[in-house]
Amino acid sequence: MESQKSYQASYPTSARNQVKRRHDRGFYDHATVHRILDSSMMCHVSYVIDGQPYCTPTFFWREGTKLYWHGSSASRMLRNQAKGERVCLTVAHLDSLVLARCGFNHSADYRAVMTFGTAYLVTDPVEKERAVVAMVDRFFPDRTASLRASNVQEIKATSFIAMEIEEASAKVRAKGVADDDEDYELPIYAERIPVRTVLGAPEPCPRLLDGVSRPATLNVYSEGRLLEDALRDAYFVEYPNG
């Protein structure tokens, strides 16, 4: 009988995205890949300009199987990607530090995604208008409706890049200490140290006008919550169908 995993929508595998080292940690299904992407605000985009590789950190968001990021219209990175260049976008989460009984068995638990596709400049007025809203509302649900409208100059000065995910793979380690069997008999301390990004208490702007209070829609960002949980909750408010 085929496993449940075989019925899930997955990204195609190729020599480019197939996990070769520790292939048992590799995943290609949409659910795993998207969950890791949606747990982050920041990615790294790799590209080449005149034969020189670059890797730029930037904020991004996902809509279905499409990724978006934005920046200054004068950005060299965006001007290059607007030409329809091939790019690689990655996201990684460090979940724990792993201290084993042998130096070579020290490790980390992590979740990482690598995506491939062809970047393009968003020029369609409807798609760009949607992106202007999504770059805020994806992270802070319904916030755009309460903001000052973006002016013509702000929109003109900002470029949006999109990329349909053509290939993607996730790699996940979640096993803690994994020593050689004989090493467990050694009197050596070992442990797993969890790593988390936790939200602090909100700090209201000191120049708020009287009577302006924090909207309930920001409750997903409450003190003590994991950032990735808040980001995923915010995503499904904006995109309930995933």
Short mmCIF file of C-alpha atoms in Angstrom, two decimals:
data_model
loop_
_atom_site.label_atom_id
_atom_site.label_comp_id
_atom_site.label_asym_id
_atom_site.label_seq_id
_atom_site.Cartn_x
_atom_site.Cartn_y
_atom_site.Cartn_z
CA MET A 1 0.00 0.00 0.00
CA GLU A 2 1.28 3.44 -0.85
CA SER A 3 2.03 5.69 2.09
CA GLN A 4 -0.06 8.75 2.81
CA LYS A 5 2.94 10.88 1.81
CA SER A 6 2.68 9.62 -1.77
CA TYR A 7 -0.78 11.20 -2.12
CA GLN A 8 0.38 14.66 -1.10
CA ALA A 9 1.07 17.33 -3.71
CA SER A 10 4.83 17.54 -4.13
CA TYR A 11 7.41 19.52 -6.04
CA PRO A 12 9.20 17.61 -8.81
CA THR A 13 12.68 16.33 -8.04
CA SER A 14 15.72 16.81 -10.22
CA ALA A 15 19.48 16.79 -9.91
CA ARG A 16 19.17 20.39 -8.74
CA ASN A 17 16.87 19.97 -5.73
CA GLN A 18 17.17 16.31 -4.77
CA VAL A 19 18.59 15.80 -1.26
CA LYS A 20 21.59 13.52 -1.74
CA ARG A 21 23.35 13.59 1.62
CA ARG A 22 21.07 12.04 4.29
CA HIS A 23 18.25 11.71 1.80
CA ASP A 24 16.04 10.34 4.59
CA ARG A 25 15.83 13.91 5.87
CA GLY A 26 14.56 15.22 2.55
CA PHE A 27 10.96 16.27 1.85
CA TYR A 28 9.37 17.58 -1.33
CA ASP A 29 5.68 17.74 -0.40
CA HIS A 30 3.97 21.11 -0.47
CA ALA A 31 2.82 20.83 3.16
CA THR A 32 6.32 20.48 4.61
CA VAL A 33 7.96 23.00 2.28
CA HIS A 34 5.24 25.61 2.78
CA ARG A 35 5.13 25.19 6.56
CA ILE A 36 8.85 25.94 6.80
CA LEU A 37 8.55 28.93 4.46
CA ASP A 38 5.54 30.33 6.32
CA SER A 39 7.38 30.12 9.65
CA SER A 40 9.79 32.86 8.57
CA MET A 41 9.70 36.50 7.51
CA MET A 42 13.21 36.51 6.13
CA CYS A 43 14.85 34.54 3.36
CA HIS A 44 18.10 34.62 1.41
CA VAL A 45 17.95 35.07 -2.35
CA SER A 46 20.93 33.88 -4.39
CA TYR A 47 21.58 35.15 -7.91
CA VAL A 48 24.41 35.98 -10.31
CA ILE A 49 25.33 39.36 -11.81
CA ASP A 50 28.08 39.43 -14.45
CA GLY A 51 29.43 36.09 -13.28
CA GLN A 52 29.61 37.17 -9.62
CA PRO A 53 27.38 35.23 -7.16
CA TYR A 54 25.43 37.22 -4.56
CA CYS A 55 23.20 36.18 -1.68
CA THR A 56 20.89 38.84 -0.25
CA PRO A 57 18.73 38.58 2.89
CA THR A 58 15.27 40.07 2.44
CA PHE A 59 11.69 39.82 3.65
CA PHE A 60 9.35 37.64 1.60
CA TRP A 61 5.96 35.99 1.61
CA ARG A 62 4.21 33.12 -0.12
CA GLU A 63 0.96 32.98 -2.07
CA GLY A 64 0.21 29.40 -3.05
CA THR A 65 3.27 28.19 -4.98
CA LYS A 66 4.51 31.70 -5.69
CA LEU A 67 7.00 33.73 -3.62
CA TYR A 68 7.21 37.52 -3.47
CA TRP A 69 9.82 39.98 -2.21
CA HIS A 70 10.30 43.70 -2.70
CA GLY A 71 12.74 46.56 -2.41
CA SER A 72 13.88 49.84 -3.88
CA SER A 73 13.32 50.23 -7.61
CA ALA A 74 16.96 51.38 -7.75
CA SER A 75 18.21 48.12 -6.22
CA ARG A 76 20.80 46.36 -8.35
CA MET A 77 19.47 43.02 -7.14
CA LEU A 78 15.90 43.77 -8.18
CA ARG A 79 16.89 45.34 -11.49
CA ASN A 80 18.83 42.18 -12.31
CA GLN A 81 16.04 39.84 -11.25
CA ALA A 82 13.49 41.87 -13.21
CA LYS A 83 15.16 40.57 -16.38
CA GLY A 84 13.84 37.08 -15.70
CA GLU A 85 16.94 35.63 -14.05
CA ARG A 86 17.11 32.22 -12.41
CA VAL A 87 17.28 32.51 -8.63
CA CYS A 88 17.48 30.29 -5.57
CA LEU A 89 15.59 31.32 -2.42
CA THR A 90 16.29 29.65 0.92
CA VAL A 91 14.93 29.68 4.46
CA ALA A 92 16.46 27.97 7.51
CA HIS A 93 15.42 27.52 11.14
CA LEU A 94 17.82 26.46 13.90
CA ASP A 95 15.80 24.37 16.38
CA SER A 96 18.45 23.06 18.77
CA LEU A 97 22.14 22.65 19.48
CA VAL A 98 23.21 19.02 19.91
CA LEU A 99 26.18 18.16 22.13
CA ALA A 100 27.23 14.55 21.69
CA ARG A 101 29.97 12.32 23.12
CA CYS A 102 32.19 12.74 20.07
CA GLY A 103 33.14 15.93 18.30
CA PHE A 104 32.02 14.61 14.93
CA ASN A 105 28.58 13.75 16.35
CA HIS A 106 27.93 17.28 17.56
CA SER A 107 25.13 18.63 15.42
CA ALA A 108 21.98 20.74 15.33
CA ASP A 109 18.30 20.14 14.75
CA TYR A 110 17.04 22.31 11.93
CA ARG A 111 14.46 22.83 9.20
CA ALA A 112 15.56 24.26 5.88
CA VAL A 113 14.02 24.85 2.45
CA MET A 114 15.65 25.55 -0.89
CA THR A 115 13.49 26.77 -3.78
CA PHE A 116 14.30 27.36 -7.44
CA GLY A 117 12.56 29.40 -10.09
CA THR A 118 12.67 32.29 -12.53
CA ALA A 119 12.19 35.75 -11.04
CA TYR A 120 10.06 38.35 -12.76
CA LEU A 121 9.13 41.97 -12.14
CA VAL A 122 5.52 42.46 -11.10
CA THR A 123 4.16 44.91 -13.67
CA ASP A 124 0.51 43.94 -13.87
CA PRO A 125 -1.37 46.74 -12.02
CA VAL A 126 -3.76 44.33 -10.30
CA GLU A 127 -0.98 42.01 -9.12
CA LYS A 128 1.14 44.95 -7.93
CA GLU A 129 -1.79 46.48 -6.04
CA ARG A 130 -2.38 43.12 -4.39
CA ALA A 131 1.32 42.88 -3.49
CA VAL A 132 1.28 46.34 -1.88
CA VAL A 133 -1.45 45.10 0.45
CA ALA A 134 -0.01 41.62 0.96
CA MET A 135 3.44 42.81 2.06
CA VAL A 136 1.72 44.16 5.19
CA ASP A 137 -1.41 42.07 5.65
CA ARG A 138 0.35 38.75 5.21
CA PHE A 139 2.19 39.45 8.48
CA PHE A 140 -0.31 41.78 10.20
CA PRO A 141 -3.84 40.68 9.20
CA ASP A 142 -6.19 43.41 7.96
CA ARG A 143 -3.76 46.17 8.93
CA THR A 144 -3.68 47.89 5.53
CA ALA A 145 -7.33 48.91 5.84
CA SER A 146 -6.47 51.12 8.82
CA LEU A 147 -3.32 52.71 7.36
CA ARG A 148 -2.69 55.86 5.38
CA ALA A 149 -2.90 54.94 1.71
CA SER A 150 0.43 54.53 -0.08
CA ASN A 151 1.14 57.50 -2.31
CA VAL A 152 2.20 57.44 -5.95
CA GLN A 153 5.86 58.15 -5.18
CA GLU A 154 6.08 55.35 -2.60
CA ILE A 155 4.62 52.84 -5.05
CA LYS A 156 6.85 54.09 -7.88
CA ALA A 157 9.96 53.77 -5.71
CA THR A 158 9.17 50.15 -4.82
CA SER A 159 9.60 47.13 -7.05
CA PHE A 160 8.04 43.73 -6.42
CA ILE A 161 9.65 40.53 -7.62
CA ALA A 162 7.75 37.24 -7.85
CA MET A 163 8.88 33.69 -8.48
CA GLU A 164 6.80 30.62 -9.20
CA ILE A 165 8.35 27.73 -7.27
CA GLU A 166 9.46 25.34 -10.00
CA GLU A 167 11.44 23.01 -7.75
CA ALA A 168 11.87 22.86 -3.98
CA SER A 169 13.14 20.60 -1.26
CA ALA A 170 13.13 20.64 2.52
CA LYS A 171 15.70 19.05 4.80
CA VAL A 172 14.84 18.40 8.43
CA ARG A 173 16.79 17.03 11.39
CA ALA A 174 14.82 16.50 14.59
CA LYS A 175 16.49 13.74 16.60
CA GLY A 176 18.63 15.34 19.31
CA VAL A 177 21.70 13.41 20.49
CA ALA A 178 22.59 10.50 18.19
CA ASP A 179 25.83 8.89 19.33
CA ASP A 180 27.47 5.67 18.22
CA ASP A 181 26.12 2.79 20.32
CA GLU A 182 29.41 2.15 22.10
CA ASP A 183 29.76 5.84 23.02
CA TYR A 184 26.69 5.70 25.28
CA GLU A 185 28.84 3.70 27.72
CA LEU A 186 31.28 6.59 28.11
CA PRO A 187 31.03 8.92 31.16
CA ILE A 188 30.65 12.02 28.97
CA TYR A 189 27.89 14.60 29.35
CA ALA A 190 25.63 15.13 26.33
CA GLU A 191 22.53 17.25 25.78
CA ARG A 192 20.19 19.01 23.40
CA ILE A 193 19.73 22.78 23.81
CA PRO A 194 16.45 24.02 22.27
CA VAL A 195 16.64 27.30 20.34
CA ARG A 196 13.53 29.46 19.95
CA THR A 197 12.64 33.01 18.85
CA VAL A 198 10.07 34.26 21.35
CA LEU A 199 8.09 37.51 21.14
CA GLY A 200 8.61 40.14 23.81
CA ALA A 201 6.10 42.60 25.22
CA PRO A 202 4.83 45.14 22.64
CA GLU A 203 6.29 48.65 23.04
CA PRO A 204 3.74 51.24 21.84
CA CYS A 205 5.10 54.25 19.98
CA PRO A 206 5.53 57.12 22.49
CA ARG A 207 3.93 59.53 20.01
CA LEU A 208 0.58 57.74 19.74
CA LEU A 209 -2.39 60.08 19.82
CA ASP A 210 -4.74 59.86 22.78
CA GLY A 211 -7.33 57.14 22.38
CA VAL A 212 -5.35 55.07 19.87
CA SER A 213 -5.08 51.51 21.14
CA ARG A 214 -3.58 48.27 19.89
CA PRO A 215 -5.99 46.52 17.50
CA ALA A 216 -7.19 43.03 18.34
CA THR A 217 -5.85 41.76 15.01
CA LEU A 218 -2.34 42.04 16.47
CA ASN A 219 -3.13 39.58 19.24
CA VAL A 220 -1.39 36.86 17.23
CA TYR A 221 1.79 38.70 18.27
CA SER A 222 1.44 38.30 22.02
CA GLU A 223 4.26 38.26 24.55
CA GLY A 224 5.70 34.80 25.05
CA ARG A 225 4.51 33.31 21.76
CA LEU A 226 6.91 31.70 19.35
CA LEU A 227 7.46 33.98 16.36
CA GLU A 228 6.96 31.11 13.91
CA ASP A 229 3.58 30.24 15.45
CA ALA A 230 2.45 33.85 15.15
CA LEU A 231 3.62 34.02 11.54
CA ARG A 232 1.78 30.85 10.58
CA ASP A 233 -1.41 32.00 12.31
CA ALA A 234 -1.19 35.35 10.52
CA TYR A 235 -0.67 33.56 7.20
CA PHE A 236 -3.86 31.53 7.50
CA VAL A 237 -5.89 34.61 8.43
CA GLU A 238 -4.85 36.17 5.12
CA TYR A 239 -4.80 32.93 3.10
CA PRO A 240 -7.26 30.52 4.74
CA ASN A 241 -6.89 28.01 1.90
CA GLY A 242 -3.13 27.91 2.22
#
